[in-house]
PDB file of N, CA and C in Angstrom:
ATOM      1  N   MET V   4       0.773  -1.192   0.445  1.00  0.00           N
ATOM      2  CA  MET V   4       0.159  -0.600  -0.354  1.00  0.00           C
ATOM      3  C   MET V   4       0.804   1.178  -0.053  1.00  0.00           C
ATOM      4  N   ALA V   5       2.198   1.174   0.392  1.00  0.00           N
ATOM      5  CA  ALA V   5       2.743   2.426   1.067  1.00  0.00           C
ATOM      6  C   ALA V   5       3.116   2.443  -1.521  1.00  0.00           C
ATOM      7  N   ARG V   6       3.172   2.154  -1.613  1.00  0.00           N
ATOM      8  CA  ARG V   6       3.909   2.237  -3.123  1.00  0.00           C
ATOM      9  C   ARG V   6       3.075   2.949  -3.659  1.00  0.00           C
ATOM     10  N   GLU V   7       1.480   2.725  -3.327  1.00  0.00           N
ATOM     11  CA  GLU V   7       0.018   3.030  -3.911  1.00  0.00           C
ATOM     12  C   GLU V   7       0.275   4.910  -3.848  1.00  0.00           C
ATOM     13  N   LEU V   8       0.352   4.467  -2.298  1.00  0.00           N
ATOM     14  CA  LEU V   8       0.752   6.162  -2.038  1.00  0.00           C
ATOM     15  C   LEU V   8       1.711   6.968  -2.367  1.00  0.00           C
ATOM     16  N   GLY V   9       3.446   6.093  -2.466  1.00  0.00           N
ATOM     17  CA  GLY V   9       4.227   7.233  -3.525  1.00  0.00           C
ATOM     18  C   GLY V   9       5.483   7.339  -2.317  1.00  0.00           C
ATOM     19  N   VAL V  10       5.125   6.536  -0.894  1.00  0.00           N
ATOM     20  CA  VAL V  10       5.678   6.604   0.418  1.00  0.00           C
ATOM     21  C   VAL V  10       6.580   5.845   0.368  1.00  0.00           C
ATOM     22  N   LYS V  11       7.611   6.021  -0.117  1.00  0.00           N
ATOM     23  CA  LYS V  11       9.457   5.222  -0.109  1.00  0.00           C
ATOM     24  C   LYS V  11       9.790   4.244   0.889  1.00  0.00           C
ATOM     25  N   LEU V  12       9.450   3.266   1.504  1.00  0.00           N
ATOM     26  CA  LEU V  12       9.779   2.984   3.287  1.00  0.00           C
ATOM     27  C   LEU V  12      11.142   3.104   3.498  1.00  0.00           C
ATOM     28  N   GLU V  13      11.927   3.251   3.474  1.00  0.00           N
ATOM     29  CA  GLU V  13      13.562   3.182   3.174  1.00  0.00           C
ATOM     30  C   GLU V  13      14.015   4.889   3.563  1.00  0.00           C
ATOM     31  N   LYS V  14      13.195   5.395   2.300  1.00  0.00           N
ATOM     32  CA  LYS V  14      13.880   6.903   2.426  1.00  0.00           C
ATOM     33  C   LYS V  14      13.213   7.713   3.390  1.00  0.00           C
ATOM     34  N   ASP V  15      11.351   7.623   3.595  1.00  0.00           N
ATOM     35  CA  ASP V  15      10.209   8.034   3.864  1.00  0.00           C
ATOM     36  C   ASP V  15      10.046   8.141   5.089  1.00  0.00           C
ATOM     37  N   CYS V  16      10.475   7.317   5.458  1.00  0.00           N
ATOM     38  CA  CYS V  16       9.598   6.417   7.115  1.00  0.00           C
ATOM     39  C   CYS V  16      10.320   6.441   8.432  1.00  0.00           C
ATOM     40  N   GLN V  17      10.167   6.094   9.740  1.00  0.00           N
ATOM     41  CA  GLN V  17      11.325   5.987  10.879  1.00  0.00           C
ATOM     42  C   GLN V  17      10.630   4.436  10.624  1.00  0.00           C
ATOM     43  N   ARG V  18      11.988   3.407  10.990  1.00  0.00           N
ATOM     44  CA  ARG V  18      12.289   2.104  11.369  1.00  0.00           C
ATOM     45  C   ARG V  18      11.497   1.626  12.807  1.00  0.00           C
ATOM     46  N   TYR V  19      10.629   0.990  13.479  1.00  0.00           N
ATOM     47  CA  TYR V  19      10.647   0.896  14.693  1.00  0.00           C
ATOM     48  C   TYR V  19      10.409  -0.928  14.707  1.00  0.00           C
ATOM     49  N   LYS V  20      10.376  -1.843  15.560  1.00  0.00           N
ATOM     50  CA  LYS V  20      10.623  -3.463  15.683  1.00  0.00           C
ATOM     51  C   LYS V  20       9.522  -3.165  16.459  1.00  0.00           C
ATOM     52  N   THR V  21       9.193  -4.510  16.255  1.00  0.00           N
ATOM     53  CA  THR V  21       7.527  -5.024  17.639  1.00  0.00           C
ATOM     54  C   THR V  21       7.741  -6.683  17.730  1.00  0.00           C
ATOM     55  N   VAL V  22       7.304  -6.709  18.921  1.00  0.00           N
ATOM     56  CA  VAL V  22       7.421  -8.067  18.897  1.00  0.00           C
ATOM     57  C   VAL V  22       5.865  -8.573  19.621  1.00  0.00           C
ATOM     58  N   GLY V  23       5.268  -9.014  18.585  1.00  0.00           N
ATOM     59  CA  GLY V  23       3.967  -9.600  19.412  1.00  0.00           C
ATOM     60  C   GLY V  23       3.416 -11.288  19.567  1.00  0.00           C
ATOM     61  N   ILE V  24       2.298 -11.158  19.519  1.00  0.00           N
ATOM     62  CA  ILE V  24       1.689 -12.920  19.501  1.00  0.00           C
ATOM     63  C   ILE V  24       2.412 -13.117  18.664  1.00  0.00           C
ATOM     64  N   GLY V  25       2.094 -12.569  17.096  1.00  0.00           N
ATOM     65  CA  GLY V  25       2.673 -12.980  15.873  1.00  0.00           C
ATOM     66  C   GLY V  25       3.983 -12.854  15.433  1.00  0.00           C
ATOM     67  N   GLY V  26       4.235 -13.380  16.310  1.00  0.00           N
ATOM     68  CA  GLY V  26       5.898 -13.397  16.370  1.00  0.00           C
ATOM     69  C   GLY V  26       6.914 -10.926  16.057  1.00  0.00           C
ATOM     70  N   ASN V  27       7.479 -11.578  14.826  1.00  0.00           N
ATOM     71  CA  ASN V  27       8.123  -9.930  15.159  1.00  0.00           C
ATOM     72  C   ASN V  27       8.214  -8.839  13.764  1.00  0.00           C
ATOM     73  N   GLU V  28       7.666  -7.988  13.970  1.00  0.00           N
ATOM     74  CA  GLU V  28       7.655  -6.991  12.528  1.00  0.00           C
ATOM     75  C   GLU V  28       8.610  -5.731  12.611  1.00  0.00           C
ATOM     76  N   THR V  29       8.608  -5.179  11.507  1.00  0.00           N
ATOM     77  CA  THR V  29       9.230  -3.779  11.606  1.00  0.00           C
ATOM     78  C   THR V  29       8.658  -3.320  10.895  1.00  0.00           C
ATOM     79  N   VAL V  30       8.326  -2.175  11.334  1.00  0.00           N
ATOM     80  CA  VAL V  30       7.098  -1.213  10.836  1.00  0.00           C
ATOM     81  C   VAL V  30       7.151   0.031  10.524  1.00  0.00           C
ATOM     82  N   TYR V  31       7.398   0.838   9.139  1.00  0.00           N
ATOM     83  CA  TYR V  31       8.477   1.479   8.959  1.00  0.00           C
ATOM     84  C   TYR V  31       6.651   2.347   8.927  1.00  0.00           C
ATOM     85  N   LEU V  32       7.059   4.180   9.620  1.00  0.00           N
ATOM     86  CA  LEU V  32       5.974   5.437   9.916  1.00  0.00           C
ATOM     87  C   LEU V  32       6.168   5.919   8.958  1.00  0.00           C
ATOM     88  N   PHE V  33       5.653   6.223   8.856  1.00  0.00           N
ATOM     89  CA  PHE V  33       5.312   7.626   7.649  1.00  0.00           C
ATOM     90  C   PHE V  33       4.717   8.613   8.170  1.00  0.00           C
ATOM     91  N   ARG V  34       4.626  10.099   9.431  1.00  0.00           N
ATOM     92  CA  ARG V  34       4.264  10.235  10.259  1.00  0.00           C
ATOM     93  C   ARG V  34       3.435  11.687   9.173  1.00  0.00           C
ATOM     94  N   LYS V  35       3.209  11.670   7.892  1.00  0.00           N
ATOM     95  CA  LYS V  35       3.169  12.963   7.612  1.00  0.00           C
ATOM     96  C   LYS V  35       2.115  12.829   5.815  1.00  0.00           C
ATOM     97  N   GLN V  36       1.435  11.479   6.686  1.00  0.00           N
ATOM     98  CA  GLN V  36       0.251  11.462   5.442  1.00  0.00           C
ATOM     99  C   GLN V  36      -1.136  12.431   5.189  1.00  0.00           C
ATOM    100  N   LYS V  37      -1.433  12.969   4.790  1.00  0.00           N
ATOM    101  CA  LYS V  37      -2.572  13.804   4.146  1.00  0.00           C
ATOM    102  C   LYS V  37      -4.216  13.307   4.177  1.00  0.00           C
ATOM    103  N   VAL V  38      -5.021  13.125   4.499  1.00  0.00           N
ATOM    104  CA  VAL V  38      -5.932  12.136   4.533  1.00  0.00           C
ATOM    105  C   VAL V  38      -7.638  13.434   4.565  1.00  0.00           C
ATOM    106  N   LYS V  39      -8.513  13.061   3.762  1.00  0.00           N
ATOM    107  CA  LYS V  39      -9.214  14.424   3.824  1.00  0.00           C
ATOM    108  C   LYS V  39     -10.236  13.033   4.614  1.00  0.00           C
ATOM    109  N   LEU V  40     -12.007  13.135   4.899  1.00  0.00           N
ATOM    110  CA  LEU V  40     -12.531  12.087   5.590  1.00  0.00           C
ATOM    111  C   LEU V  40     -13.924  13.383   5.546  1.00  0.00           C
ATOM    112  N   GLY V  41     -14.909  13.385   4.642  1.00  0.00           N
ATOM    113  CA  GLY V  41     -15.774  14.329   4.839  1.00  0.00           C
ATOM    114  C   GLY V  41     -15.379  16.066   4.865  1.00  0.00           C
ATOM    115  N   ASN V  42     -16.017  16.426   5.864  1.00  0.00           N
ATOM    116  CA  ASN V  42     -15.401  18.434   5.547  1.00  0.00           C
ATOM    117  C   ASN V  42     -13.831  18.129   6.550  1.00  0.00           C
ATOM    118  N   TRP V  43     -13.403  17.529   7.258  1.00  0.00           N
ATOM    119  CA  TRP V  43     -12.341  17.245   7.923  1.00  0.00           C
ATOM    120  C   TRP V  43     -11.030  16.833   7.146  1.00  0.00           C
ATOM    121  N   GLU V  44     -10.118  17.985   6.998  1.00  0.00           N
ATOM    122  CA  GLU V  44      -8.898  17.584   6.516  1.00  0.00           C
ATOM    123  C   GLU V  44      -7.488  17.502   7.787  1.00  0.00           C
ATOM    124  N   GLY V  45      -6.610  16.692   7.559  1.00  0.00           N
ATOM    125  CA  GLY V  45      -5.653  16.558   8.489  1.00  0.00           C
ATOM    126  C   GLY V  45      -4.352  15.905   8.293  1.00  0.00           C
ATOM    127  N   ILE V  46      -3.411  15.811   8.630  1.00  0.00           N
ATOM    128  CA  ILE V  46      -2.177  14.932   8.655  1.00  0.00           C
ATOM    129  C   ILE V  46      -2.322  13.780   9.325  1.00  0.00           C
ATOM    130  N   ILE V  47      -2.334  12.727   9.281  1.00  0.00           N
ATOM    131  CA  ILE V  47      -2.201  11.483  10.409  1.00  0.00           C
ATOM    132  C   ILE V  47      -0.696  10.649  10.008  1.00  0.00           C
ATOM    133  N   PRO V  48      -0.167  10.258  10.981  1.00  0.00           N
ATOM    134  CA  PRO V  48       0.441   9.351  10.863  1.00  0.00           C
ATOM    135  C   PRO V  48       0.171   7.571  10.566  1.00  0.00           C
ATOM    136  N   ILE V  49       1.561   7.121   9.503  1.00  0.00           N
ATOM    137  CA  ILE V  49       0.440   5.855   8.660  1.00  0.00           C
ATOM    138  C   ILE V  49       1.919   4.876   9.140  1.00  0.00           C
ATOM    139  N   GLY V  50       1.295   3.609   9.730  1.00  0.00           N
ATOM    140  CA  GLY V  50       2.513   2.577   9.647  1.00  0.00           C
ATOM    141  C   GLY V  50       2.135   1.071   8.157  1.00  0.00           C
ATOM    142  N   PHE V  51       3.541   1.133   8.139  1.00  0.00           N
ATOM    143  CA  PHE V  51       3.332   0.276   7.213  1.00  0.00           C
ATOM    144  C   PHE V  51       4.382  -0.891   7.115  1.00  0.00           C
ATOM    145  N   LEU V  52       3.710  -2.117   6.895  1.00  0.00           N
ATOM    146  CA  LEU V  52       5.035  -4.012   6.731  1.00  0.00           C
ATOM    147  C   LEU V  52       5.272  -3.386   5.624  1.00  0.00           C
ATOM    148  N   ASP V  53       6.922  -4.136   5.458  1.00  0.00           N
ATOM    149  CA  ASP V  53       7.037  -4.963   4.101  1.00  0.00           C
ATOM    150  C   ASP V  53       6.942  -5.993   3.519  1.00  0.00           C
ATOM    151  N   HIS V  54       5.610  -5.904   4.032  1.00  0.00           N
ATOM    152  CA  HIS V  54       4.607  -7.049   3.166  1.00  0.00           C
ATOM    153  C   HIS V  54       3.367  -6.878   2.788  1.00  0.00           C
ATOM    154  N   ASP V  55       2.586  -7.108   2.465  1.00  0.00           N
ATOM    155  CA  ASP V  55       0.535  -6.923   2.150  1.00  0.00           C
ATOM    156  C   ASP V  55      -0.169  -8.256   2.681  1.00  0.00           C
ATOM    157  N   ILE V  56       0.915  -8.722   3.766  1.00  0.00           N
ATOM    158  CA  ILE V  56       0.193  -9.993   4.574  1.00  0.00           C
ATOM    159  C   ILE V  56      -1.541  -9.992   5.194  1.00  0.00           C
ATOM    160  N   VAL V  57      -0.623  -8.769   5.380  1.00  0.00           N
ATOM    161  CA  VAL V  57      -1.469  -8.294   7.699  1.00  0.00           C
ATOM    162  C   VAL V  57      -2.156  -7.462   6.242  1.00  0.00           C
ATOM    163  N   PRO V  58      -3.752  -7.165   6.197  1.00  0.00           N
ATOM    164  CA  PRO V  58      -4.276  -5.362   6.216  1.00  0.00           C
ATOM    165  C   PRO V  58      -4.653  -4.565   6.503  1.00  0.00           C
ATOM    166  N   PRO V  59      -4.735  -3.670   5.457  1.00  0.00           N
ATOM    167  CA  PRO V  59      -4.333  -2.024   6.576  1.00  0.00           C
ATOM    168  C   PRO V  59      -5.617  -2.515   7.623  1.00  0.00           C
ATOM    169  N   LEU V  60      -4.890  -1.374   8.909  1.00  0.00           N
ATOM    170  CA  LEU V  60      -5.463  -1.545   9.983  1.00  0.00           C
ATOM    171  C   LEU V  60      -5.587   0.060  10.585  1.00  0.00           C
ATOM    172  N   LEU V  61      -6.917   0.465  11.088  1.00  0.00           N
ATOM    173  CA  LEU V  61      -6.833   1.702  11.279  1.00  0.00           C
ATOM    174  C   LEU V  61      -6.603   1.945  12.811  1.00  0.00           C
ATOM    175  N   GLY V  62      -5.734   3.105  12.811  1.00  0.00           N
ATOM    176  CA  GLY V  62      -5.051   2.692  14.253  1.00  0.00           C
ATOM    177  C   GLY V  62      -5.514   4.361  15.610  1.00  0.00           C
ATOM    178  N   ARG V  63      -4.796   4.601  16.434  1.00  0.00           N
ATOM    179  CA  ARG V  63      -5.882   5.319  17.321  1.00  0.00           C
ATOM    180  C   ARG V  63      -5.101   6.245  17.374  1.00  0.00           C
ATOM    181  N   GLN V  64      -3.652   6.540  16.408  1.00  0.00           N
ATOM    182  CA  GLN V  64      -3.142   7.970  17.142  1.00  0.00           C
ATOM    183  C   GLN V  64      -3.084   8.542  15.782  1.00  0.00           C
ATOM    184  N   ASN V  65      -3.685   9.628  16.565  1.00  0.00           N
ATOM    185  CA  ASN V  65      -4.089  10.950  15.642  1.00  0.00           C
ATOM    186  C   ASN V  65      -5.715  10.501  14.968  1.00  0.00           C
ATOM    187  N   PHE V  66      -6.223   9.645  14.914  1.00  0.00           N
ATOM    188  CA  PHE V  66      -7.611   9.457  14.275  1.00  0.00           C
ATOM    189  C   PHE V  66      -8.768   9.091  15.625  1.00  0.00           C
ATOM    190  N   LEU V  67      -8.430   7.477  15.316  1.00  0.00           N
ATOM    191  CA  LEU V  67      -9.772   7.306  16.913  1.00  0.00           C
ATOM    192  C   LEU V  67      -9.261   7.453  17.742  1.00  0.00           C
ATOM    193  N   GLU V  68      -8.375   8.593  18.075  1.00  0.00           N
ATOM    194  CA  GLU V  68      -7.826   9.430  19.742  1.00  0.00           C
ATOM    195  C   GLU V  68      -9.282  10.719  19.778  1.00  0.00           C
ATOM    196  N   ASP V  69      -9.588  11.042  18.443  1.00  0.00           N
ATOM    197  CA  ASP V  69      -9.264  12.162  18.003  1.00  0.00           C
ATOM    198  C   ASP V  69     -11.260  12.342  17.522  1.00  0.00           C
ATOM    199  N   PHE V  70     -11.333  10.942  17.019  1.00  0.00           N
ATOM    200  CA  PHE V  70     -12.999  10.308  16.138  1.00  0.00           C
ATOM    201  C   PHE V  70     -13.564   9.621  16.810  1.00  0.00           C
ATOM    202  N   LYS V  71     -14.805  10.234  17.039  1.00  0.00           N
ATOM    203  CA  LYS V  71     -16.188   8.816  17.378  1.00  0.00           C
ATOM    204  C   LYS V  71     -15.984   8.370  16.404  1.00  0.00           C
ATOM    205  N   VAL V  72     -15.780   6.299  16.192  1.00  0.00           N
ATOM    206  CA  VAL V  72     -15.609   5.219  15.847  1.00  0.00           C
ATOM    207  C   VAL V  72     -16.958   4.047  16.136  1.00  0.00           C
ATOM    208  N   VAL V  73     -18.149   4.049  14.993  1.00  0.00           N
ATOM    209  CA  VAL V  73     -18.911   2.827  15.904  1.00  0.00           C
ATOM    210  C   VAL V  73     -18.815   2.476  14.250  1.00  0.00           C
ATOM    211  N   PHE V  74     -18.359   0.940  14.985  1.00  0.00           N
ATOM    212  CA  PHE V  74     -18.416  -0.310  14.428  1.00  0.00           C
ATOM    213  C   PHE V  74     -19.610  -1.056  14.244  1.00  0.00           C
ATOM    214  N   GLU V  75     -21.026  -0.834  13.620  1.00  0.00           N
ATOM    215  CA  GLU V  75     -21.424  -1.668  13.812  1.00  0.00           C
ATOM    216  C   GLU V  75     -22.194  -2.608  12.618  1.00  0.00           C
ATOM    217  N   ASP V  76     -22.092  -4.088  12.775  1.00  0.00           N
ATOM    218  CA  ASP V  76     -22.890  -5.058  11.862  1.00  0.00           C
ATOM    219  C   ASP V  76     -21.518  -4.940  10.482  1.00  0.00           C
ATOM    220  N   HIS V  77     -21.998  -4.358   9.319  1.00  0.00           N
ATOM    221  CA  HIS V  77     -21.069  -4.049   8.079  1.00  0.00           C
ATOM    222  C   HIS V  77     -21.159  -3.107   7.680  1.00  0.00           C
ATOM    223  N   LYS V  78     -21.761  -1.931   8.948  1.00  0.00           N
ATOM    224  CA  LYS V  78     -21.663  -1.028   8.506  1.00  0.00           C
ATOM    225  C   LYS V  78     -20.617  -0.214   9.733  1.00  0.00           C
ATOM    226  N   THR V  79     -19.993   1.094   8.874  1.00  0.00           N
ATOM    227  CA  THR V  79     -18.490   1.721  10.302  1.00  0.00           C
ATOM    228  C   THR V  79     -18.668   3.623  10.291  1.00  0.00           C
ATOM    229  N   ILE V  80     -19.178   4.369  11.013  1.00  0.00           N
ATOM    230  CA  ILE V  80     -20.117   5.307  11.141  1.00  0.00           C
ATOM    231  C   ILE V  80     -18.980   6.692  11.784  1.00  0.00           C
ATOM    232  N   PHE V  81     -18.496   7.408  11.042  1.00  0.00           N
ATOM    233  CA  PHE V  81     -17.350   8.503  11.504  1.00  0.00           C
ATOM    234  C   PHE V  81     -18.485   9.278  11.635  1.00  0.00           C
ATOM    235  N   GLY V  82     -17.888   9.780  14.000  1.00  0.00           N
ATOM    236  CA  GLY V  82     -18.791  11.276  13.569  1.00  0.00           C
ATOM    237  C   GLY V  82     -17.270  11.798  14.095  1.00  0.00           C
TER     238      GLY V  82
END
């Protein structure tokens, strides 16, 4: 997904190692992604992996912290 957004992992991102139940991963953090959601526009950080085995996830930092998000059945509501 980074390639589709024009983000070069090694050049544009900070690297972090993570350890969890699924093992170890390197997360490439791109801090300056411009996004638009309805009338809101802003800059949020996005973390990438160097593979697409894991689907994209919506994170807390500067997004779920700032918005009310309701996940209901097969419908997602942002407020």
